[in-house]
Amino acid sequence: MPRVVVDVMPKPEILDPQGKAVLGALPRLGFSGVTDVRQGKRFELAFEGEVTDAVLAEVEKMAETLLSNPVIENYAVRVES
Amino acid sequence: MPRVVVDVMPKPEILDPQGKAVLGALPRLGFSGVTDVRQGKRFELAFEGEVTDAVLAEVEKMAETLLSNPVIENYAVRVES
């Protein structure tokens, strides 16, 4: 069954306190070499039938109106089999 | 600059109230056809140098110890260019 995945990430110019918290924790846990961490959301949507272009257009609308805040977040829609 | 992406999702047998909330909101917003929604996290990690196999092994450890809770979540590590 194909799933449609929507990735929602804070825009590059937006401060990301969750990502910064992870970045700060890594050296304390002994991990080095990471220069930046951004944390966002991932949605997996399952559909009744086939994932057509019309379905993907609907998912774009869902991403824009419900899954993301377009003022501070970018989103990407893709099919994952 | 290549980024390493870590996707963290609730395990299939774990209840996902955030995903359920989205699933419940979709019909109210006029969207139909979605049978299930799961919500997880997406981390984007930037590195100083090249992303070698050793770096990916480190990221696996980060994912297991800091980025996910292995009791209730699965994770996937991949390079995204």
GROMACS .gro file of C-alpha atoms in nm, chain A residues 1 7-9 18 21-22 25-26 29-49 58-59 61-62 65-67 78 80, chain B residues 7-9 18 21-23 25-26 29-49 58-59 61-62 65-67 78 80:
model
   78
    1MET     CA    1   0.000   0.000   0.000
    7ASP     CA    2   0.771   1.645   0.573
    8VAL     CA    3   0.725   1.970   0.763
    9MET     CA    4   1.039   2.161   0.865
   18GLN     CA    5   1.409   2.178   1.967
   21ALA     CA    6   1.844   2.144   2.230
   22VAL     CA    7   1.946   1.829   2.041
   25ALA     CA    8   2.295   1.754   2.400
   26LEU     CA    9   2.509   1.569   2.142
   29LEU     CA   10   2.662   1.237   2.509
   30GLY     CA   11   3.001   1.202   2.341
   31PHE     CA   12   2.897   1.274   1.983
   32SER     CA   13   3.101   1.522   1.781
   33GLY     CA   14   3.110   1.658   1.426
   34VAL     CA   15   2.747   1.769   1.400
   35THR     CA   16   2.727   2.138   1.309
   36ASP     CA   17   2.350   2.186   1.297
   37VAL     CA   18   2.028   2.005   1.381
   38ARG     CA   19   1.679   2.098   1.265
   39GLN     CA   20   1.375   1.920   1.402
   40GLY     CA   21   1.048   1.898   1.214
   41LYS     CA   22   0.751   1.671   1.169
   42ARG     CA   23   0.679   1.377   0.944
   43PHE     CA   24   0.326   1.267   0.854
   44GLU     CA   25   0.244   0.936   0.689
   45LEU     CA   26  -0.097   0.927   0.521
   46ALA     CA   27  -0.269   0.608   0.403
   47PHE     CA   28  -0.535   0.617   0.131
   48GLU     CA   29  -0.822   0.394   0.030
   49GLY     CA   30  -0.738   0.370  -0.337
   58GLU     CA   31  -0.540   1.728  -0.213
   59VAL     CA   32  -0.247   1.637   0.012
   61LYS     CA   33  -0.384   2.147   0.035
   62MET     CA   34  -0.389   1.944   0.360
   65THR     CA   35  -0.395   2.426   0.574
   66LEU     CA   36  -0.362   2.168   0.853
   67LEU     CA   37  -0.024   1.995   0.868
   78ARG     CA   38   0.606   1.271  -0.173
   80GLU     CA   39   0.673   0.640  -0.053
   88ASP     CA   40   1.290   0.980   1.059
   89VAL     CA   41   1.132   0.877   1.389
   90MET     CA   42   0.784   0.725   1.379
   99GLN     CA   43  -0.150   1.325   1.724
  102ALA     CA   44  -0.631   1.411   1.581
  103VAL     CA   45  -0.521   1.495   1.227
  104LEU     CA   46  -0.726   1.205   1.087
  106ALA     CA   47  -0.982   1.691   1.152
  107LEU     CA   48  -0.951   1.608   0.782
  110LEU     CA   49  -1.201   2.044   0.662
  111GLY     CA   50  -1.356   1.878   0.358
  112PHE     CA   51  -1.084   1.622   0.287
  113SER     CA   52  -1.187   1.262   0.225
  114GLY     CA   53  -1.021   0.934   0.131
  115VAL     CA   54  -0.752   0.927   0.400
  116THR     CA   55  -0.775   0.605   0.602
  117ASP     CA   56  -0.489   0.656   0.846
  118VAL     CA   57  -0.244   0.922   0.961
  119ARG     CA   58   0.070   0.867   1.166
  120GLN     CA   59   0.271   1.159   1.299
  121GLY     CA   60   0.639   1.137   1.379
  122LYS     CA   61   0.952   1.347   1.385
  123ARG     CA   62   1.210   1.434   1.125
  124PHE     CA   63   1.564   1.544   1.217
  125GLU     CA   64   1.807   1.700   0.970
  126LEU     CA   65   2.170   1.683   1.079
  127ALA     CA   66   2.449   1.882   0.916
  128PHE     CA   67   2.813   1.768   0.941
  129GLU     CA   68   3.150   1.936   0.914
  130GLY     CA   69   3.305   1.697   0.668
  139GLU     CA   70   2.740   0.742   1.484
  140VAL     CA   71   2.405   0.879   1.367
  142LYS     CA   72   2.371   0.558   1.785
  143MET     CA   73   2.236   0.915   1.820
  146THR     CA   74   1.995   0.704   2.240
  147LEU     CA   75   1.873   1.061   2.194
  148LEU     CA   76   1.645   1.112   1.894
  159ARG     CA   77   1.946   0.813   0.543
  161GLU     CA   78   1.982   1.330   0.161
   0.00000   0.00000   0.00000
